[in-house]
Amino acid sequence: MAVTCATLGRRRAHRFVVSNRFPRVRASRTTTRRVRIADAIARWVITVGGLATVVSVMGVFVFLLAVAAPLFRPATWGSLEPLATWPHGAEVATLATDESRALALWADTQAVWSVAPLQTPGMPVRLAPLEGRPVTVLQWDPLAGLAMAGFSDGAVATLRAASRTDWHPIGSAPEPVGSLAVGAEWWDGTAVWRRVETERAVRISFTVDVADLAPPAATSPVRRLDFVSGPDGFVQVLLHDDGTLEAVRVRQRRNMLTGQTTLFRTVVPIAWERRPEAGLPEYVGLSGLGDTLLMLWPDGVLHRYDVRTAEHAQLAEDLDVLPEPGCRVTVARLLLGRSTLLVGDSAGRISLWFVVPVEDDAAGARRIVNPRRFEVASRSPVTALAISHRSRIFAAGCADGRVAVWHATSAKQLGELRVPVEEPIRVLAFSPKEDALVVAAGERAWTVAMRPGHPEVSLKALFGPVWYEGAPHPAHVWQSSSGTDDFEPKFGLMPLVFGTVKATLVAMVLAVPLALLAALYTSEFMRPRWKAFVKPTIELMAALPSVVLGFLAALVIAPWVASHLPVVMASFGTVPLALILGGHVWSLLPGGIRLAGARVRPFAMAVAAFAGFTAAAPVGRAAERWLFAGDVMRWLDGQIGGPWGGWWLILLPAALAIAAVVAVPCWDRCVRTPRAASETVVAVLELLKFAAVLAAAAGLAAGGAALLSFAGADPRGGLVGTYVQRNALVVGVVMGFAIIPIIYTIADDALTAVPEHLRSASLAAGGTNWQTAVRIVVPAAAGGIFSAVMVGLGRAVGETMIVLMAAGNTPIMSWNIFNGFRTLSANIAVELPEAVRNSTHYRTLFLASLVLFVMTFIVNTAAEAVRLRVRRRLREL
Amino acid sequence: MALSELPKLDTTLDVSVSAAGRLAAIAAGEAVQTELHDDLRRETAVVDVRGFNLWYGPKQALFEIHMPIPKGRITALVGPSGCGKSTLLRSINRINDLVDTVRTTGDILLNGESIFAPHVDVIDLRKRMGMVFQKPNPFPMSVYENVVYPLRIDGVRDRAVLDEACERSLRGAALWDEVKDRLHDSAMGLSGGQQQRLCIARAIAAEPEVLLMDEPCSALDPIATNKIEELMEGLRGEYTIVIVTHNMQQAARTSDYTAFMYLGRLIEYGSTATIFQQPHLPETLAYVTGRFG
Ligand SMILES: Nc1ncnc2c1ncn2[C@@H]1O[C@H](COP(=O)(O)OP(=O)(O)OP(=O)(O)O)[C@@H](O)[C@H]1O
Ligand SMILES: [Mg+2]
């Protein structure tokens, strides 16, 4: 302080000198207005920008959530609306409504149809197409618009029973329609008129007429009847009173010239095993493909006939579908698609049965399984079953007037309702659009509006294994669409999550070591002049659009790898080996040459790497001969060779690690390098040591492989297996191109940012470059390196185009690196454009994006947490 | 110092005037003959710098340095800032090799053997020398690990050996009492002066033959400085120490020999007593008495 004052004093004394050096100090220093305003603006812009980022990320999350959340909303139900008209006293066999929910339709056991307005009052109209001829059995499929009636003389009539909608201008419609409000209905005595617009109305009517009356094949009365219709005809099964069972195949052919249809009928009698003690089966059902015939008796006996060839039908299975004695089968129905049988019993249970292939059976044997059972809360006997014609939803009505609705696959209950009378439910039906349920109990009937929501989706169905129809066991399946109408979409997200994890893992396993070693090399060992060339080159790789990489992977690399698999696999070993050997050879060179050659070392390494690639071809071929019985593709497929070769190769990396950890200290203890040894001697000893480690690893792997093979384990089916051209290995290699530059750049920056004085300190303490790198530089840069890996991981998790194009997109869960997969991101990219807006599929895809979002969020948060910890530990260098 | 020695200004005025002419000649690029005192020739040189030149890129930082560094003695390197003291020090353990642009001619011998000979392992060379840098540079590790680092990289795993070396070195660097309870805390939490002493402890942990210290006390308080000087005192005879310092009293107090450098040249080099009391060259006198530049 004193010094300063003294100086100032002197300055005043020699003002003319000092003022040159120090311009006069202003009396008061103030921050100008402009600076203040700029400061305020900057602060605002930064705050707003930061908040906007947070808000938009949150916004994306909220948006995804908003679209996906309705998946989990329960079904909604309207109230029970009593039906205006109901055929008192008639024995209703089948109940239905038309598409537009204007008509209530029912058929009694005598094939007399009644049509009544559903929404407005009005007297029902009766339609009796068979003109009073006594009917022994009636089967009506409202969806197909087909009904079949059997007669006591053994004949069968085919009826077309369908509703139709005609558009009329108001002018040509009957007068009362003109006075209707838009949307209102009027019953003209035979049909419903609905005014849909001010100028137009529709007439919704129902007609039924006889299409065909087949002459009796057997003269005994028809007692049971079932049919399956297809595009060019239908198949019937008829069970006559005397026990004759016939399969009737009817093919329709339309004459193009006359427009007439001719029916070609083939009748095949089926031999079946009767049960004299139980009489005729109560229920006869034909599966949707017409290949299985089910017969069910009230005592619970179910016979399954294989009727793939009706002439050679045979009893395939005979089982009891009732879980306990003392109860009886009360009602049975086939679910949509006619593959799943629902069996209701007198104890309020509905069990579900379908045929599945027997696993590992080459002969194609099948068996029937019972994957699920549903229970009505009151355990009152099931009296009626209804199926939806759109999905796997079914309703069960009980003797106590309760109705329960479930989804057959997800087992989710959509609701339970109760009619206001204590009487058994007689019949039940879903409207064709699945937007209402018609219930009849006692002498009354009701409709109830419903919105099922997305019953096939539940957390369990999304993330747990689900036992789908026709599958041998519960499984995680993603299959969102198919060609057929009665196909059930399967929304298991696990295969996609698995695919994402698999892609990420394979890519990271290949990319992380390479990228980090490259970063370590360029930051610690490479001359700056070389680095100035190498680093931008690697970074340029990141500029390759991933669609180009994907395209290359799918069309160039995948086929090439498929035809050169042994070479590719061998190069994973030969290239590092060549580099290490090259290093040893380098240290064997005389000191002078080494010193002079130091400048071209990266070039020498490139030569070594190239030599490694060249060696891969013969090594690969030799390995194929010795390890894989001469053909690796067939070996992978499991056709030839034993498991030993595969195990040996898989165990080799681990064996190398063990050998390096165990054998190196052993060697160091046994082989003492003489104090005065020349460099060449040391280099030779090092080379010998390396060879010894290799030999030890090979031996270790051989032993392990022999042990595992002896124990009967085979790597095929696990980590390796049948080769598919577009597979995880190809994706891993190509995704490496995308993520290596990122990981490399960030890691290299982190390593380079380690202050030079730390390196100097370590080197001055006598550390080698390698010790300095490993003990000082890498730990100091650990946070940055970790960030690099995590950024790479984030990129790999979200990477879309490469996996889309090169992964084969098969949503399977197999660790086989030679098999494909489908990732969440690729799945979204593929399916979202064709998903119907707000459908289950659409919302599930949004849920998939949400899962992806959460996955990357977790990865990034974990990364950030770890990075902060690391940074706190290494506070300021 | 400048203020306290102000009165001397007049008595040495004539010296500094004549010195200024010579220094101006050096600045102009004229070659100088190092004034090497005879008593140095009686010592055995452990490090012998011979005709050493060093360039940072196109810029020459050291000119024809001839400097035998006597075994078991403390040698002080003094000179104005930027004259190449650190550069010379860093050349002795070849840590300057790290700077990509460095080019040298001439030779430096360690025990009569060139340190630049092709067969010399630079790592072994550095293991024989400890170095304390101008700026404290502890590793981002615990205090303990910092100190035993030279032993760790030599593969010493024996806990007892490490513990012993740690305590001995820390005591030697006058840091033991301050850190003995936080040996396993991060070294980054130490104060600047403590960090510098930690670096000294690290430099002496592996008991090097030669200890190169670049302004070890510039960040230390007088008490710690005193302790470091005591340490050097203790090491005298056993170790060869080269210390760079801007503190003339310290040089005068601690060293046996003093070398005065200027603009990359070694101007005068002799026993400390002579250099500080009757240097052969007037510019040396000007510098050591603080009347300079
Ligand atoms: N890495 C480098 N690259 C280029 N020039 C350098 C480098 N290090 C030092 N120099 C230059 O070499 C000359 C000598 O520097 P040096 O650090 O040896 O000085 P010094 O005597 O230690 O100074 P001080 O007392 O300030 O530490 C200076 O002119 C400096 O600018
Ligand atoms: Mg310096």
PDB file of C-alpha atoms in Angstrom, chain B residues 39-247:
ATOM      1  CA  ASP B  39      36.836 -24.194  -7.901  1.00  0.00           C
ATOM      2  CA  LEU B  40      34.262 -25.976 -10.078  1.00  0.00           C
ATOM      3  CA  ARG B  41      37.018 -27.848 -11.856  1.00  0.00           C
ATOM      4  CA  ARG B  42      37.967 -29.531  -8.603  1.00  0.00           C
ATOM      5  CA  GLU B  43      34.519 -31.065  -8.228  1.00  0.00           C
ATOM      6  CA  THR B  44      33.291 -34.216  -9.908  1.00  0.00           C
ATOM      7  CA  ALA B  45      30.458 -33.371 -12.232  1.00  0.00           C
ATOM      8  CA  VAL B  46      27.455 -35.651 -12.039  1.00  0.00           C
ATOM      9  CA  VAL B  47      25.741 -33.791 -14.829  1.00  0.00           C
ATOM     10  CA  ASP B  48      27.875 -32.120 -17.401  1.00  0.00           C
ATOM     11  CA  VAL B  49      26.294 -29.807 -19.924  1.00  0.00           C
ATOM     12  CA  ARG B  50      28.568 -29.389 -22.919  1.00  0.00           C
ATOM     13  CA  GLY B  51      28.087 -26.850 -25.652  1.00  0.00           C
ATOM     14  CA  PHE B  52      24.355 -27.209 -25.395  1.00  0.00           C
ATOM     15  CA  ASN B  53      22.053 -25.240 -27.680  1.00  0.00           C
ATOM     16  CA  LEU B  54      18.293 -25.451 -27.708  1.00  0.00           C
ATOM     17  CA  TRP B  55      15.696 -24.062 -30.059  1.00  0.00           C
ATOM     18  CA  TYR B  56      11.951 -23.777 -29.613  1.00  0.00           C
ATOM     19  CA  GLY B  57      11.075 -23.880 -33.271  1.00  0.00           C
ATOM     20  CA  PRO B  58      13.072 -21.100 -34.887  1.00  0.00           C
ATOM     21  CA  LYS B  59      13.719 -19.352 -31.586  1.00  0.00           C
ATOM     22  CA  GLN B  60      16.923 -20.230 -29.806  1.00  0.00           C
ATOM     23  CA  ALA B  61      16.449 -20.429 -26.046  1.00  0.00           C
ATOM     24  CA  LEU B  62      19.860 -21.738 -24.930  1.00  0.00           C
ATOM     25  CA  PHE B  63      23.214 -20.793 -26.364  1.00  0.00           C
ATOM     26  CA  GLU B  64      26.374 -22.882 -25.999  1.00  0.00           C
ATOM     27  CA  ILE B  65      25.875 -23.769 -22.355  1.00  0.00           C
ATOM     28  CA  HIS B  66      28.870 -25.354 -20.656  1.00  0.00           C
ATOM     29  CA  MET B  67      27.935 -26.256 -17.152  1.00  0.00           C
ATOM     30  CA  PRO B  68      29.307 -29.051 -14.962  1.00  0.00           C
ATOM     31  CA  ILE B  69      26.994 -29.713 -12.056  1.00  0.00           C
ATOM     32  CA  PRO B  70      29.004 -30.966  -9.092  1.00  0.00           C
ATOM     33  CA  LYS B  71      28.030 -34.137  -7.349  1.00  0.00           C
ATOM     34  CA  GLY B  72      26.465 -33.857  -3.940  1.00  0.00           C
ATOM     35  CA  ARG B  73      26.260 -30.085  -4.110  1.00  0.00           C
ATOM     36  CA  ILE B  74      23.464 -27.621  -4.313  1.00  0.00           C
ATOM     37  CA  THR B  75      23.631 -25.537  -7.421  1.00  0.00           C
ATOM     38  CA  ALA B  76      21.471 -22.460  -7.797  1.00  0.00           C
ATOM     39  CA  LEU B  77      20.412 -21.148 -11.178  1.00  0.00           C
ATOM     40  CA  VAL B  78      19.626 -17.473 -11.166  1.00  0.00           C
ATOM     41  CA  GLY B  79      18.815 -15.025 -13.862  1.00  0.00           C
ATOM     42  CA  PRO B  80      16.064 -12.744 -15.045  1.00  0.00           C
ATOM     43  CA  SER B  81      12.742 -14.135 -16.105  1.00  0.00           C
ATOM     44  CA  GLY B  82      12.744 -15.836 -19.495  1.00  0.00           C
ATOM     45  CA  CYS B  83      16.513 -16.379 -19.569  1.00  0.00           C
ATOM     46  CA  GLY B  84      16.183 -20.146 -19.983  1.00  0.00           C
ATOM     47  CA  LYS B  85      16.666 -21.490 -16.468  1.00  0.00           C
ATOM     48  CA  SER B  86      13.633 -23.755 -16.667  1.00  0.00           C
ATOM     49  CA  THR B  87      14.581 -24.779 -20.170  1.00  0.00           C
ATOM     50  CA  LEU B  88      18.029 -25.848 -19.044  1.00  0.00           C
ATOM     51  CA  LEU B  89      16.609 -27.707 -16.084  1.00  0.00           C
ATOM     52  CA  ARG B  90      14.035 -29.437 -18.249  1.00  0.00           C
ATOM     53  CA  SER B  91      16.730 -30.467 -20.707  1.00  0.00           C
ATOM     54  CA  ILE B  92      18.630 -32.322 -18.036  1.00  0.00           C
ATOM     55  CA  ASN B  93      15.870 -34.926 -17.537  1.00  0.00           C
ATOM     56  CA  ARG B  94      14.777 -34.648 -21.173  1.00  0.00           C
ATOM     57  CA  ILE B  95      11.256 -33.653 -20.170  1.00  0.00           C
ATOM     58  CA  ASN B  96      11.597 -31.040 -22.894  1.00  0.00           C
ATOM     59  CA  ASP B  97      11.396 -33.894 -25.405  1.00  0.00           C
ATOM     60  CA  LEU B  98       7.640 -33.569 -24.980  1.00  0.00           C
ATOM     61  CA  VAL B  99       7.654 -30.186 -26.642  1.00  0.00           C
ATOM     62  CA  ASP B 100       7.359 -31.095 -30.261  1.00  0.00           C
ATOM     63  CA  THR B 101       9.256 -28.118 -31.649  1.00  0.00           C
ATOM     64  CA  VAL B 102      12.377 -28.544 -29.543  1.00  0.00           C
ATOM     65  CA  ARG B 103      15.670 -29.131 -31.304  1.00  0.00           C
ATOM     66  CA  THR B 104      19.026 -29.398 -29.584  1.00  0.00           C
ATOM     67  CA  THR B 105      22.695 -29.604 -30.354  1.00  0.00           C
ATOM     68  CA  GLY B 106      25.571 -30.246 -28.016  1.00  0.00           C
ATOM     69  CA  ASP B 107      25.425 -32.790 -25.243  1.00  0.00           C
ATOM     70  CA  ILE B 108      24.560 -33.376 -21.639  1.00  0.00           C
ATOM     71  CA  LEU B 109      26.395 -36.115 -19.797  1.00  0.00           C
ATOM     72  CA  LEU B 110      25.090 -37.940 -16.791  1.00  0.00           C
ATOM     73  CA  ASN B 111      27.980 -39.599 -14.967  1.00  0.00           C
ATOM     74  CA  GLY B 112      30.025 -39.276 -18.116  1.00  0.00           C
ATOM     75  CA  GLU B 113      27.433 -40.837 -20.406  1.00  0.00           C
ATOM     76  CA  SER B 114      25.442 -38.854 -22.907  1.00  0.00           C
ATOM     77  CA  ILE B 115      21.766 -38.705 -22.052  1.00  0.00           C
ATOM     78  CA  PHE B 116      20.976 -38.420 -25.768  1.00  0.00           C
ATOM     79  CA  ALA B 117      22.773 -41.622 -26.749  1.00  0.00           C
ATOM     80  CA  PRO B 118      20.470 -43.909 -28.736  1.00  0.00           C
ATOM     81  CA  HIS B 119      20.635 -46.745 -26.240  1.00  0.00           C
ATOM     82  CA  VAL B 120      19.709 -44.573 -23.283  1.00  0.00           C
ATOM     83  CA  ASP B 121      16.281 -45.316 -21.948  1.00  0.00           C
ATOM     84  CA  VAL B 122      14.793 -41.937 -21.251  1.00  0.00           C
ATOM     85  CA  ILE B 123      12.460 -43.487 -18.691  1.00  0.00           C
ATOM     86  CA  ASP B 124      15.389 -44.879 -16.702  1.00  0.00           C
ATOM     87  CA  LEU B 125      17.077 -41.505 -17.008  1.00  0.00           C
ATOM     88  CA  ARG B 126      14.107 -39.758 -15.474  1.00  0.00           C
ATOM     89  CA  LYS B 127      13.809 -42.333 -12.738  1.00  0.00           C
ATOM     90  CA  ARG B 128      17.264 -41.209 -11.596  1.00  0.00           C
ATOM     91  CA  MET B 129      16.154 -37.603 -11.338  1.00  0.00           C
ATOM     92  CA  GLY B 130      13.404 -36.052  -9.327  1.00  0.00           C
ATOM     93  CA  MET B 131      11.813 -32.888 -10.581  1.00  0.00           C
ATOM     94  CA  VAL B 132       9.799 -30.149  -8.949  1.00  0.00           C
ATOM     95  CA  PHE B 133       8.041 -27.910 -11.413  1.00  0.00           C
ATOM     96  CA  GLN B 134       7.604 -24.192 -11.286  1.00  0.00           C
ATOM     97  CA  LYS B 135       3.828 -24.553 -10.962  1.00  0.00           C
ATOM     98  CA  PRO B 136       2.512 -27.127  -8.475  1.00  0.00           C
ATOM     99  CA  ASN B 137       1.161 -30.088 -10.408  1.00  0.00           C
ATOM    100  CA  PRO B 138      -0.232 -32.720  -8.072  1.00  0.00           C
ATOM    101  CA  PHE B 139      -2.175 -35.552  -9.657  1.00  0.00           C
ATOM    102  CA  PRO B 140      -5.920 -35.610  -9.126  1.00  0.00           C
ATOM    103  CA  MET B 141      -5.558 -38.458  -6.655  1.00  0.00           C
ATOM    104  CA  SER B 142      -5.170 -38.796  -2.935  1.00  0.00           C
ATOM    105  CA  VAL B 143      -2.242 -37.219  -1.130  1.00  0.00           C
ATOM    106  CA  TYR B 144      -0.878 -40.666  -0.400  1.00  0.00           C
ATOM    107  CA  GLU B 145      -1.096 -41.858  -3.988  1.00  0.00           C
ATOM    108  CA  ASN B 146       0.559 -38.671  -5.168  1.00  0.00           C
ATOM    109  CA  VAL B 147       3.570 -39.226  -2.977  1.00  0.00           C
ATOM    110  CA  VAL B 148       4.050 -42.904  -3.722  1.00  0.00           C
ATOM    111  CA  TYR B 149       3.412 -42.514  -7.451  1.00  0.00           C
ATOM    112  CA  PRO B 150       7.078 -42.978  -8.455  1.00  0.00           C
ATOM    113  CA  LEU B 151       7.174 -46.183  -6.435  1.00  0.00           C
ATOM    114  CA  ARG B 152       3.877 -47.393  -7.842  1.00  0.00           C
ATOM    115  CA  ILE B 153       5.080 -47.078 -11.392  1.00  0.00           C
ATOM    116  CA  ASP B 154       8.176 -49.038 -10.407  1.00  0.00           C
ATOM    117  CA  GLY B 155       5.824 -51.831  -9.424  1.00  0.00           C
ATOM    118  CA  VAL B 156       6.236 -51.523  -5.652  1.00  0.00           C
ATOM    119  CA  ARG B 157       3.204 -53.067  -4.023  1.00  0.00           C
ATOM    120  CA  ASP B 158       4.447 -53.653  -0.511  1.00  0.00           C
ATOM    121  CA  ARG B 159       2.262 -51.545   1.697  1.00  0.00           C
ATOM    122  CA  ALA B 160       4.900 -51.086   4.392  1.00  0.00           C
ATOM    123  CA  VAL B 161       7.461 -49.797   1.904  1.00  0.00           C
ATOM    124  CA  LEU B 162       4.954 -47.387   0.458  1.00  0.00           C
ATOM    125  CA  ASP B 163       3.818 -46.144   3.854  1.00  0.00           C
ATOM    126  CA  GLU B 164       7.372 -45.598   4.945  1.00  0.00           C
ATOM    127  CA  ALA B 165       8.287 -43.721   1.754  1.00  0.00           C
ATOM    128  CA  CYS B 166       5.171 -41.618   2.038  1.00  0.00           C
ATOM    129  CA  GLU B 167       5.837 -40.510   5.573  1.00  0.00           C
ATOM    130  CA  ARG B 168       9.544 -39.910   5.036  1.00  0.00           C
ATOM    131  CA  SER B 169       8.932 -37.848   1.910  1.00  0.00           C
ATOM    132  CA  LEU B 170       6.159 -35.815   3.448  1.00  0.00           C
ATOM    133  CA  ARG B 171       8.261 -35.105   6.497  1.00  0.00           C
ATOM    134  CA  GLY B 172      11.117 -34.113   4.228  1.00  0.00           C
ATOM    135  CA  ALA B 173       8.838 -31.720   2.379  1.00  0.00           C
ATOM    136  CA  ALA B 174       7.593 -30.268   5.686  1.00  0.00           C
ATOM    137  CA  LEU B 175       4.070 -31.340   4.925  1.00  0.00           C
ATOM    138  CA  TRP B 176       3.579 -34.349   7.153  1.00  0.00           C
ATOM    139  CA  ASP B 177       2.024 -32.576  10.105  1.00  0.00           C
ATOM    140  CA  GLU B 178      -0.481 -30.809   7.916  1.00  0.00           C
ATOM    141  CA  VAL B 179      -1.701 -33.794   5.942  1.00  0.00           C
ATOM    142  CA  LYS B 180      -1.105 -36.802   8.135  1.00  0.00           C
ATOM    143  CA  ASP B 181      -4.824 -36.987   8.956  1.00  0.00           C
ATOM    144  CA  ARG B 182      -5.996 -36.583   5.397  1.00  0.00           C
ATOM    145  CA  LEU B 183      -3.599 -38.767   3.470  1.00  0.00           C
ATOM    146  CA  HIS B 184      -6.462 -40.291   1.570  1.00  0.00           C
ATOM    147  CA  ASP B 185      -8.222 -37.084   0.662  1.00  0.00           C
ATOM    148  CA  SER B 186      -7.810 -35.582  -2.761  1.00  0.00           C
ATOM    149  CA  ALA B 187      -4.609 -33.622  -3.237  1.00  0.00           C
ATOM    150  CA  MET B 188      -6.619 -31.050  -5.130  1.00  0.00           C
ATOM    151  CA  GLY B 189      -8.020 -29.872  -1.817  1.00  0.00           C
ATOM    152  CA  LEU B 190      -4.629 -28.674  -0.581  1.00  0.00           C
ATOM    153  CA  SER B 191      -3.573 -25.057  -0.730  1.00  0.00           C
ATOM    154  CA  GLY B 192      -1.164 -23.932  -3.414  1.00  0.00           C
ATOM    155  CA  GLY B 193       1.818 -23.986  -1.045  1.00  0.00           C
ATOM    156  CA  GLN B 194       0.837 -27.384   0.299  1.00  0.00           C
ATOM    157  CA  GLN B 195       0.501 -28.674  -3.243  1.00  0.00           C
ATOM    158  CA  GLN B 196       4.008 -27.469  -4.058  1.00  0.00           C
ATOM    159  CA  ARG B 197       5.407 -29.220  -1.008  1.00  0.00           C
ATOM    160  CA  LEU B 198       3.476 -32.317  -2.023  1.00  0.00           C
ATOM    161  CA  CYS B 199       5.239 -32.174  -5.383  1.00  0.00           C
ATOM    162  CA  ILE B 200       8.550 -31.906  -3.576  1.00  0.00           C
ATOM    163  CA  ALA B 201       7.610 -34.925  -1.492  1.00  0.00           C
ATOM    164  CA  ARG B 202       6.766 -36.803  -4.694  1.00  0.00           C
ATOM    165  CA  ALA B 203      10.069 -35.816  -6.270  1.00  0.00           C
ATOM    166  CA  ILE B 204      12.102 -37.170  -3.365  1.00  0.00           C
ATOM    167  CA  ALA B 205       9.967 -40.244  -2.720  1.00  0.00           C
ATOM    168  CA  ALA B 206      11.974 -42.471  -5.047  1.00  0.00           C
ATOM    169  CA  GLU B 207      15.285 -41.092  -3.707  1.00  0.00           C
ATOM    170  CA  PRO B 208      16.679 -39.812  -6.998  1.00  0.00           C
ATOM    171  CA  GLU B 209      20.351 -39.098  -7.630  1.00  0.00           C
ATOM    172  CA  VAL B 210      19.653 -35.637  -8.903  1.00  0.00           C
ATOM    173  CA  LEU B 211      16.939 -33.339  -7.721  1.00  0.00           C
ATOM    174  CA  LEU B 212      15.869 -30.635 -10.140  1.00  0.00           C
ATOM    175  CA  MET B 213      13.835 -27.908  -8.474  1.00  0.00           C
ATOM    176  CA  ASP B 214      12.295 -25.100 -10.479  1.00  0.00           C
ATOM    177  CA  GLU B 215      11.450 -22.285  -8.072  1.00  0.00           C
ATOM    178  CA  PRO B 216      10.138 -24.692  -5.458  1.00  0.00           C
ATOM    179  CA  CYS B 217       9.550 -21.952  -2.920  1.00  0.00           C
ATOM    180  CA  SER B 218       7.929 -19.300  -5.041  1.00  0.00           C
ATOM    181  CA  ALA B 219       4.496 -20.128  -3.666  1.00  0.00           C
ATOM    182  CA  LEU B 220       5.535 -20.810  -0.108  1.00  0.00           C
ATOM    183  CA  ASP B 221       5.404 -18.774   3.052  1.00  0.00           C
ATOM    184  CA  PRO B 222       8.652 -18.096   4.899  1.00  0.00           C
ATOM    185  CA  ILE B 223       8.109 -20.946   7.348  1.00  0.00           C
ATOM    186  CA  ALA B 224       7.608 -23.527   4.628  1.00  0.00           C
ATOM    187  CA  THR B 225      10.451 -22.001   2.650  1.00  0.00           C
ATOM    188  CA  ASN B 226      12.614 -22.396   5.660  1.00  0.00           C
ATOM    189  CA  LYS B 227      11.625 -26.032   5.952  1.00  0.00           C
ATOM    190  CA  ILE B 228      12.406 -26.678   2.311  1.00  0.00           C
ATOM    191  CA  GLU B 229      15.759 -25.080   2.807  1.00  0.00           C
ATOM    192  CA  GLU B 230      16.298 -27.301   5.815  1.00  0.00           C
ATOM    193  CA  LEU B 231      15.374 -30.255   3.661  1.00  0.00           C
ATOM    194  CA  MET B 232      17.953 -29.266   1.075  1.00  0.00           C
ATOM    195  CA  GLU B 233      20.424 -28.837   3.844  1.00  0.00           C
ATOM    196  CA  GLY B 234      19.664 -32.358   4.971  1.00  0.00           C
ATOM    197  CA  LEU B 235      20.050 -33.741   1.484  1.00  0.00           C
ATOM    198  CA  ARG B 236      23.299 -31.941   0.807  1.00  0.00           C
ATOM    199  CA  GLY B 237      26.127 -34.320   0.136  1.00  0.00           C
ATOM    200  CA  GLU B 238      23.887 -37.240  -0.600  1.00  0.00           C
ATOM    201  CA  TYR B 239      21.900 -35.765  -3.434  1.00  0.00           C
ATOM    202  CA  THR B 240      22.849 -33.432  -6.181  1.00  0.00           C
ATOM    203  CA  ILE B 241      20.397 -30.569  -6.232  1.00  0.00           C
ATOM    204  CA  VAL B 242      19.824 -27.992  -8.908  1.00  0.00           C
ATOM    205  CA  ILE B 243      17.524 -25.225  -7.812  1.00  0.00           C
ATOM    206  CA  VAL B 244      16.165 -22.345  -9.837  1.00  0.00           C
ATOM    207  CA  THR B 245      15.303 -19.354  -7.714  1.00  0.00           C
ATOM    208  CA  HIS B 246      14.565 -15.676  -7.984  1.00  0.00           C
ATOM    209  CA  ASN B 247      15.263 -15.192  -4.337  1.00  0.00           C
TER     210      ASN B 247
END
